[in-house]
Amino acid sequence: MTDLTKLTLAEARDGLAKGDFTSRELTQQHLAAMEKGRELNSFIVETTDIALDMADKADEMIKAGRGTGMTGIPIAVKDLFCTRDIHSCAASHILDGFKPKYESTVTANLWQDGAVMLGKTNMDEFAMGSSNETSYYGPVNNPWRATKQDGRLSENNYVPGGSSGGSVAAVAGHLALAATGSDTGGSIRQPAAFTGLVGLKPTYGRCSRWGMIAFASSLDQAGPITKTVRDAAIMMESMASYDDKDSTSVNRNVPNYEHALTGDIRGMKIGIPKEYRMDGMPQEIEKLWQQGIEWMKAAGAEIIDISLPHTKYALPTYYIVAPAEASSNLARYDGVKYGLRVEGNGLSGMYKNTRAAGFGDEVKRRILIGTYVLSAGYYDAYYLKAQKIRTLIAQDFAKAYEKVDVILTPTAPSPAFAMGEKSNDPIAMYLNDIFTVPASLAGLPAISVPAGLSADALPLGLQLIGRAFDEETMLRAAHVLEHAADYTAQPKIWWGEK
Amino acid sequence: MSVDKKTVAKIADLARIAVREDELDPLAAELNNILGWIEQLSEVNTDGVAPMTSVVEVALPWREDKVTDGGYRDEILANAPDSAHGFFTVPKVIE
Amino acid sequence: MEKYIPKYIQGATGDWEVVIGLEIHAQVASEAKLFSGSSTKFGADPNTHVSFVCSAMPGMLPVINEECIRQAVRTGLAMGCEIHLRSVFDRKNYFYADLPQGYQISQFKDPIVGEGEIIVDLEDGTTKTIGVERLHLEQDAGKSMHDQHPTQTYVDLNRSGVALMEIVSKPDMRSAEEAGAYFRKIRTLVRYAGTCDGNMDQGSMRADVNVSVRRPGAELGIRSETKNVNSVRFMMQVIEFETRRQIDLLEDGGEVFQETRQFDPASGTTSSLRSKEEAHDYRYFPDPDLLPLEFTQEFVDDLAKALPELPDAKRNRLINDLGVSAYNAAVLVAEKESADYFESLLDSLAHKTGKAKEELAKQAANWVIGDLFGALKKTGKSISESPVSLKDGAELLALQIDGTISGRIAKDVFEIMLDTGKNPELIVEEKGLKQVSDTGAIDAIIDEVIADNQDKLVQYRGGKDKLFGFFVGQVMKKTQGKANPQVVNQLLKPKLDG
Ligand SMILES: [Mg+2]
Ligand SMILES: [Zn+2]
């Protein structure tokens, strides 16, 4: 039998519909790949039995003609999503053993459409990180490794990006056809760029946050991580819904995103923000961006220079807002209702010991920063100031969208880096999200599309940022960009072969 | 603005995270590094700018006053590290 | 209305003035909790009225209960306060075993209800205006039980998330009496408006009592806050105790510390809640899971139109339109049940007798307050537990008004009603208590009485007018009180005068 793990989601869907293979076969091949790919450490939990059960049900759905775009598609689920009776710990020690008695809206939507759960993927603890090195379950290894001057593959492990590192590693390594991710400041897009995948963060409010373990409530959004733009469109349609259990969910019809992929962007106005041309940006990133502009121009789009003047303040703004919200969101992990408890002197001692043992260094760092910026005497100078600058950043975008339909930028300032390279320098790590954070602060949809390779043959991505709730125009442009880039590179398999 | 050891101890206490004495100085250095970098925001003029309350321009949805939830104590207590007689239990609160 | 006279307290070193402010927590009357669909019913088994939302499971989100919004607006209107068309929910961050989220959703900078004024009646017949600072909506916490186990505290989250209205007064009260009157007035208002059941035994209303003392006309002193006082009597004890304690402290050259205290009902004293003053820093910030709460003036107007008649208006109507005495009107409106009982009784009485309410109100009010309340007080029953039904009460009064029985007999009948719960007509029938108005029968009895008391007749005719009463009494005695006194008067006079 052919290797079904190399299919795209759309190809698998069509094959299933035609009866070329069953979801059980498709699922089994992915389960085998997962077993072989354990060295990637992309899964925290493998739900083998559940996967086969779901695959059988999907096969019945397809037979009965009730199949949708996601029916029978084996996917990986980020550990941030609560899945009923299945380990859901946001890769944190503090949620040790937590098995929720409820199902997140996003995953419930996927199961409703017949998708198949392969397991829960590794991630940065509570989604705090850009390299997936902060997980309690250990770092995730990027299926990609740099190619050395002599043409041989580096022996070092590379980071997959974060925080959805396990999800991208699973898809890039062909252990899953697609995966759910969550994006607070770039956690879908940056790892997608680091692994040659498509990562879509929809407009804030498009996907329900109910049942998704919160990091920063005003920024968190779920989205798909896939091999192609078409796959992202198919999966996005399933994940998105209005949810009356989430007060920030927006009541709008979910369009058929795949229909938006017409291949025609003639006359589309594409904005190029000058502020994204940063000091010290690697030449190859600058070059790729320029190449992207040329591709879009060639496809008939109109290129317009724009200005987003507050861009450079986005990252420090984010590092006030997100930790502030996180410090409060993570207060519920106190050893009382679920997860870890470490006894101590009385109630307060129990709290302190539990939280000291349960949270990793990066999470603690952000809780402390967040606590500090909200504390008496500092609220105005930090939190309030940041929320004002956030308004200015959103206004920058609003002004730009008077002139353009989408904005094209690089996704990340560098390709994937070697494990450990930046883990001792928080700010260097934070700078990974410099191009992704502004859209997050403004709640706008954005997508990363694989567009080329770095000098040492690591994937690079370009980002398109759309108007609020206009994922369709953004997807149309992304689809054209993807085809123009004609990106076909695959990681050389170094794992599981020994 | 820069944080000292004492401030770190205070915010760690507010956040209920036990921090050893020997961790305070390195933590203060780390936090100061980040806060120093954040400091650049002070150069932005935000006079008359309204702070963002939400990125979505929609109205707060209201739910009907109906009992639609609850009544599943076993599921509420299922993940508790400790419980007894239908209660969550915690070390005795000494005031 | 008389002029308010300030009250000073004599100390060893001169006069002092006590300044009191109250923060009243009133539980909103609603079926479901403020942000979740679980029940608010009192007295359920532990943790049964708890959802995943009110137990702060990871990924759970708040959605506001519209009735709680209406109730807060109604209460604000009843207190004559400004209603804010836009308000904001904030998180108040602190750790406690019965606070599962690690924060309370409350309103800090922008509450739903703003300033207003409450007029209270004082015992000396004067009135005083007390300012309301604000009313805001917030979540209640769960309940910790410290006495169930030697080393553990038990936590029940049934109350967790129940809606509370926190009504904050201005520091306008100057005595325990004023504070008591204010608290009672608020309780009356919320019960009229139907926004809180005012049930203190079940904790539906409780107050944080802020007390400070100062020299008359001086700046405000340092205050103590005594938490969760759950009866008017206790509140007044707290004020008396704190006033004394603080004056003694200051007169001894000591100083008052701003602190949180607790009341011990057994000793009638307060004590510091925390041995070591813990610095609270609640780190309030707008809850990112909720958008600002907004509604229109029309929404407010509709609620205002539908509000029932409030106590002040009702009292004025009873006095001005129905001729009830000021004292009786005040007594009747103080409790909504009393006012309701009175008004229904009056309706039914007017219907039975065919007379206008204005003609009946005074007598009905006298009976309700004098006879009925007197009887209830003796048996310690509330009006809702009255052994005399509305219908029977109205019937008893009607029998009196249409002359079937005399006022004297009515009192006897009422006693029998209280004992037996029987219907008054039946009692009158069975015991033959109908008033005798038959002139022939009365004539005969008068003749008998005159014949038996010739000596008194002589004295009367000799100018001793007072003896008229003696003859009336004799006639009544002979008829066992059943003779119609008016008829007796009419017939007796000419006979005595000869
Ligand atoms: Mg208070
Ligand atoms: Zn309160």
Short mmCIF file of C-alpha atoms in Angstrom, two decimals, chain A residues 82-315:
data_model
loop_
_atom_site.label_atom_id
_atom_site.label_comp_id
_atom_site.label_asym_id
_atom_site.label_seq_id
_atom_site.Cartn_x
_atom_site.Cartn_y
_atom_site.Cartn_z
CA CYS A 82 -9.42 19.95 27.15
CA THR A 83 -10.47 16.55 25.89
CA ARG A 84 -12.92 14.59 28.02
CA ASP A 85 -11.35 11.89 30.19
CA ILE A 86 -8.03 12.33 28.39
CA HIS A 87 -4.89 13.91 29.80
CA SER A 88 -5.13 17.71 29.27
CA CYS A 89 -2.30 19.41 31.08
CA ALA A 90 -0.96 22.22 28.88
CA ALA A 91 2.37 20.39 29.27
CA SER A 92 2.58 21.62 32.84
CA HIS A 93 3.47 19.64 35.93
CA ILE A 94 0.91 21.59 37.91
CA LEU A 95 -1.96 19.92 36.05
CA ASP A 96 -0.51 16.51 36.75
CA GLY A 97 -3.03 13.78 36.01
CA PHE A 98 -5.82 16.19 35.08
CA LYS A 99 -8.50 14.54 32.95
CA PRO A 100 -11.31 16.97 32.29
CA LYS A 101 -14.93 15.87 32.38
CA TYR A 102 -15.72 18.08 29.41
CA GLU A 103 -14.66 18.59 25.81
CA SER A 104 -13.44 21.90 24.40
CA THR A 105 -15.73 23.45 21.80
CA VAL A 106 -13.03 23.40 19.10
CA THR A 107 -12.28 19.69 19.50
CA ALA A 108 -15.98 18.89 19.90
CA ASN A 109 -16.55 20.60 16.52
CA LEU A 110 -13.82 18.46 14.94
CA TRP A 111 -15.16 15.20 16.40
CA GLN A 112 -18.65 16.19 15.31
CA ASP A 113 -17.30 16.41 11.77
CA GLY A 114 -15.73 12.96 12.09
CA ALA A 115 -12.06 13.85 12.63
CA VAL A 116 -9.89 11.22 14.32
CA MET A 117 -7.79 11.99 17.41
CA LEU A 118 -4.32 10.50 17.38
CA GLY A 119 -3.19 11.98 20.68
CA LYS A 120 -2.25 15.11 22.58
CA THR A 121 0.77 17.05 21.45
CA ASN A 122 3.60 18.51 23.41
CA MET A 123 3.88 22.27 23.75
CA ASP A 124 5.59 24.99 25.71
CA GLU A 125 4.20 24.93 29.23
CA PHE A 126 0.91 26.88 29.23
CA ALA A 127 1.85 28.00 25.70
CA MET A 128 4.61 30.22 27.06
CA GLY A 129 7.57 29.90 24.78
CA SER A 130 8.80 30.15 21.21
CA SER A 131 10.94 27.02 21.02
CA ASN A 132 9.01 24.30 22.84
CA GLU A 133 11.81 23.95 25.35
CA THR A 134 9.66 24.82 28.39
CA SER A 135 7.46 21.72 28.44
CA TYR A 136 7.38 19.61 31.58
CA TYR A 137 7.47 16.67 29.19
CA GLY A 138 10.76 17.71 27.65
CA PRO A 139 11.60 19.65 24.49
CA VAL A 140 10.16 18.77 21.10
CA ASN A 141 12.64 18.05 18.33
CA ASN A 142 12.13 19.68 14.96
CA PRO A 143 11.97 17.04 12.20
CA TRP A 144 14.18 19.47 10.33
CA ARG A 145 17.90 19.77 10.97
CA ALA A 146 20.23 22.19 9.33
CA THR A 147 22.28 20.96 6.42
CA LYS A 148 25.97 21.59 6.96
CA GLN A 149 28.38 23.06 4.41
CA ASP A 150 29.42 19.55 3.40
CA GLY A 151 25.81 18.69 2.60
CA ARG A 152 25.40 16.40 5.59
CA LEU A 153 22.64 16.81 8.13
CA SER A 154 23.59 18.38 11.44
CA GLU A 155 23.70 16.00 14.41
CA ASN A 156 22.16 18.66 16.62
CA ASN A 157 18.49 18.86 17.35
CA TYR A 158 16.69 22.00 16.26
CA VAL A 159 13.75 23.62 17.97
CA PRO A 160 10.38 23.35 16.20
CA GLY A 161 9.33 26.81 17.40
CA GLY A 162 6.60 27.28 19.92
CA SER A 163 4.38 27.07 21.62
CA SER A 164 2.62 24.64 19.26
CA GLY A 165 5.91 22.76 18.80
CA GLY A 166 4.51 19.27 19.24
CA SER A 167 1.72 19.95 16.77
CA VAL A 168 4.05 21.19 14.00
CA ALA A 169 6.59 18.42 14.60
CA ALA A 170 3.80 15.84 14.32
CA VAL A 171 2.56 17.26 11.01
CA ALA A 172 5.98 18.05 9.52
CA GLY A 173 7.19 14.57 10.49
CA HIS A 174 4.06 13.05 8.87
CA LEU A 175 2.84 11.58 12.13
CA ALA A 176 -0.46 13.43 11.72
CA LEU A 177 -2.27 14.85 8.70
CA ALA A 178 -2.95 18.07 10.54
CA ALA A 179 -3.04 19.42 14.08
CA THR A 180 -4.76 21.98 16.23
CA GLY A 181 -2.66 24.79 17.56
CA SER A 182 -3.24 27.87 19.62
CA ASP A 183 -1.74 31.25 19.01
CA THR A 184 -1.35 33.98 21.63
CA GLY A 185 1.54 35.95 20.13
CA GLY A 186 2.60 33.72 17.23
CA SER A 187 2.40 30.21 18.65
CA ILE A 188 0.83 28.77 15.48
CA ARG A 189 2.58 30.86 12.85
CA GLN A 190 6.17 30.88 14.07
CA PRO A 191 6.41 27.08 14.57
CA ALA A 192 4.66 26.56 11.20
CA ALA A 193 7.37 28.70 9.61
CA PHE A 194 10.09 26.72 11.42
CA THR A 195 8.78 23.43 10.03
CA GLY A 196 7.65 24.28 6.50
CA LEU A 197 3.95 24.18 7.28
CA VAL A 198 0.90 26.39 7.00
CA GLY A 199 -0.28 27.88 10.29
CA LEU A 200 -3.46 29.92 10.50
CA LYS A 201 -4.51 32.11 13.40
CA PRO A 202 -8.07 33.29 12.76
CA THR A 203 -9.63 36.57 13.89
CA TYR A 204 -10.03 36.77 17.66
CA GLY A 205 -13.54 35.53 18.42
CA ARG A 206 -13.74 33.21 15.41
CA CYS A 207 -12.95 30.03 17.39
CA SER A 208 -14.42 29.42 20.80
CA ARG A 209 -11.98 29.55 23.68
CA TRP A 210 -14.27 27.39 25.84
CA GLY A 211 -12.32 24.40 27.05
CA MET A 212 -9.01 25.74 25.85
CA ILE A 213 -6.66 26.17 28.82
CA ALA A 214 -6.18 29.93 29.06
CA PHE A 215 -2.84 31.69 28.78
CA ALA A 216 -3.80 35.28 27.90
CA SER A 217 -7.55 35.55 27.39
CA SER A 218 -7.58 38.65 25.21
CA LEU A 219 -5.10 37.10 22.76
CA ASP A 220 -5.59 33.32 22.72
CA GLN A 221 -7.04 31.90 19.51
CA ALA A 222 -7.18 28.34 18.24
CA GLY A 223 -6.26 27.55 14.65
CA PRO A 224 -5.14 24.79 12.30
CA ILE A 225 -1.63 23.64 11.48
CA THR A 226 -1.57 21.90 8.11
CA LYS A 227 0.56 20.98 5.14
CA THR A 228 -1.18 23.29 2.66
CA VAL A 229 -3.35 26.39 2.52
CA ARG A 230 -6.26 24.31 1.23
CA ASP A 231 -5.91 21.99 4.21
CA ALA A 232 -5.97 25.00 6.52
CA ALA A 233 -9.15 26.26 4.86
CA ILE A 234 -10.86 22.89 5.29
CA MET A 235 -9.85 22.47 8.91
CA MET A 236 -10.58 26.09 9.83
CA GLU A 237 -14.18 25.70 8.73
CA SER A 238 -14.61 22.80 11.13
CA MET A 239 -12.90 24.43 14.11
CA ALA A 240 -14.68 27.78 13.89
CA SER A 241 -18.10 28.37 15.41
CA TYR A 242 -20.09 30.81 17.43
CA ASP A 243 -20.26 29.60 21.01
CA ASP A 244 -22.64 31.06 23.57
CA LYS A 245 -20.39 29.67 26.31
CA ASP A 246 -17.64 32.14 25.32
CA SER A 247 -18.56 35.81 25.79
CA THR A 248 -15.85 36.88 23.33
CA SER A 249 -17.04 34.51 20.61
CA VAL A 250 -18.46 36.37 17.64
CA ASN A 251 -21.81 35.39 16.18
CA ARG A 252 -21.12 35.25 12.45
CA ASN A 253 -21.66 32.56 9.89
CA VAL A 254 -18.63 30.42 9.18
CA PRO A 255 -18.00 30.61 5.43
CA ASN A 256 -16.78 27.78 3.23
CA TYR A 257 -13.16 28.87 3.27
CA GLU A 258 -12.12 26.44 0.57
CA HIS A 259 -14.35 28.29 -1.88
CA ALA A 260 -12.21 31.36 -1.31
CA LEU A 261 -9.22 29.67 -2.94
CA THR A 262 -9.87 30.88 -6.48
CA GLY A 263 -6.25 31.39 -7.45
CA ASP A 264 -7.12 34.87 -8.64
CA ILE A 265 -5.73 37.87 -6.79
CA ARG A 266 -5.66 40.29 -9.68
CA GLY A 267 -6.22 43.81 -8.38
CA MET A 268 -5.85 42.74 -4.75
CA LYS A 269 -4.05 45.42 -2.78
CA ILE A 270 -1.18 44.08 -0.74
CA GLY A 271 0.42 46.26 1.89
CA ILE A 272 4.12 46.17 2.70
CA PRO A 273 4.79 47.76 6.11
CA LYS A 274 8.12 49.53 6.15
CA GLU A 275 8.49 49.12 9.92
CA TYR A 276 8.91 45.34 9.51
CA ARG A 277 12.27 45.96 7.86
CA MET A 278 14.15 45.70 11.11
CA ASP A 279 17.77 46.38 11.98
CA GLY A 280 19.84 43.25 11.93
CA MET A 281 17.28 41.22 10.04
CA PRO A 282 19.09 38.36 8.25
CA GLN A 283 19.66 38.96 4.57
CA GLU A 284 17.88 35.73 3.60
CA ILE A 285 14.68 36.83 5.37
CA GLU A 286 14.77 40.20 3.64
CA LYS A 287 15.38 38.45 0.33
CA LEU A 288 12.49 36.03 0.80
CA TRP A 289 10.17 38.88 1.65
CA GLN A 290 11.24 40.71 -1.51
CA GLN A 291 10.67 37.51 -3.47
CA GLY A 292 7.16 37.26 -1.97
CA ILE A 293 6.40 40.78 -3.11
CA GLU A 294 7.53 39.90 -6.64
CA TRP A 295 5.37 36.76 -6.70
CA MET A 296 2.27 38.66 -5.64
CA LYS A 297 2.98 41.40 -8.17
CA ALA A 298 3.39 38.77 -10.88
CA ALA A 299 0.02 37.31 -9.92
CA GLY A 300 -1.60 40.66 -10.63
CA ALA A 301 -1.77 42.13 -7.13
CA GLU A 302 -1.06 45.78 -6.50
CA ILE A 303 1.76 46.36 -4.02
CA ILE A 304 1.30 49.34 -1.71
CA ASP A 305 3.81 50.63 0.79
CA ILE A 306 2.21 51.24 4.14
CA SER A 307 3.26 52.37 7.57
CA LEU A 308 2.43 50.69 10.88
CA PRO A 309 4.27 53.20 13.07
CA HIS A 310 3.84 51.47 16.45
CA THR A 311 5.21 48.11 15.28
CA LYS A 312 8.36 48.28 17.35
CA TYR A 313 6.33 48.70 20.54
CA ALA A 314 4.18 45.64 19.91
CA LEU A 315 6.52 43.14 21.54
#
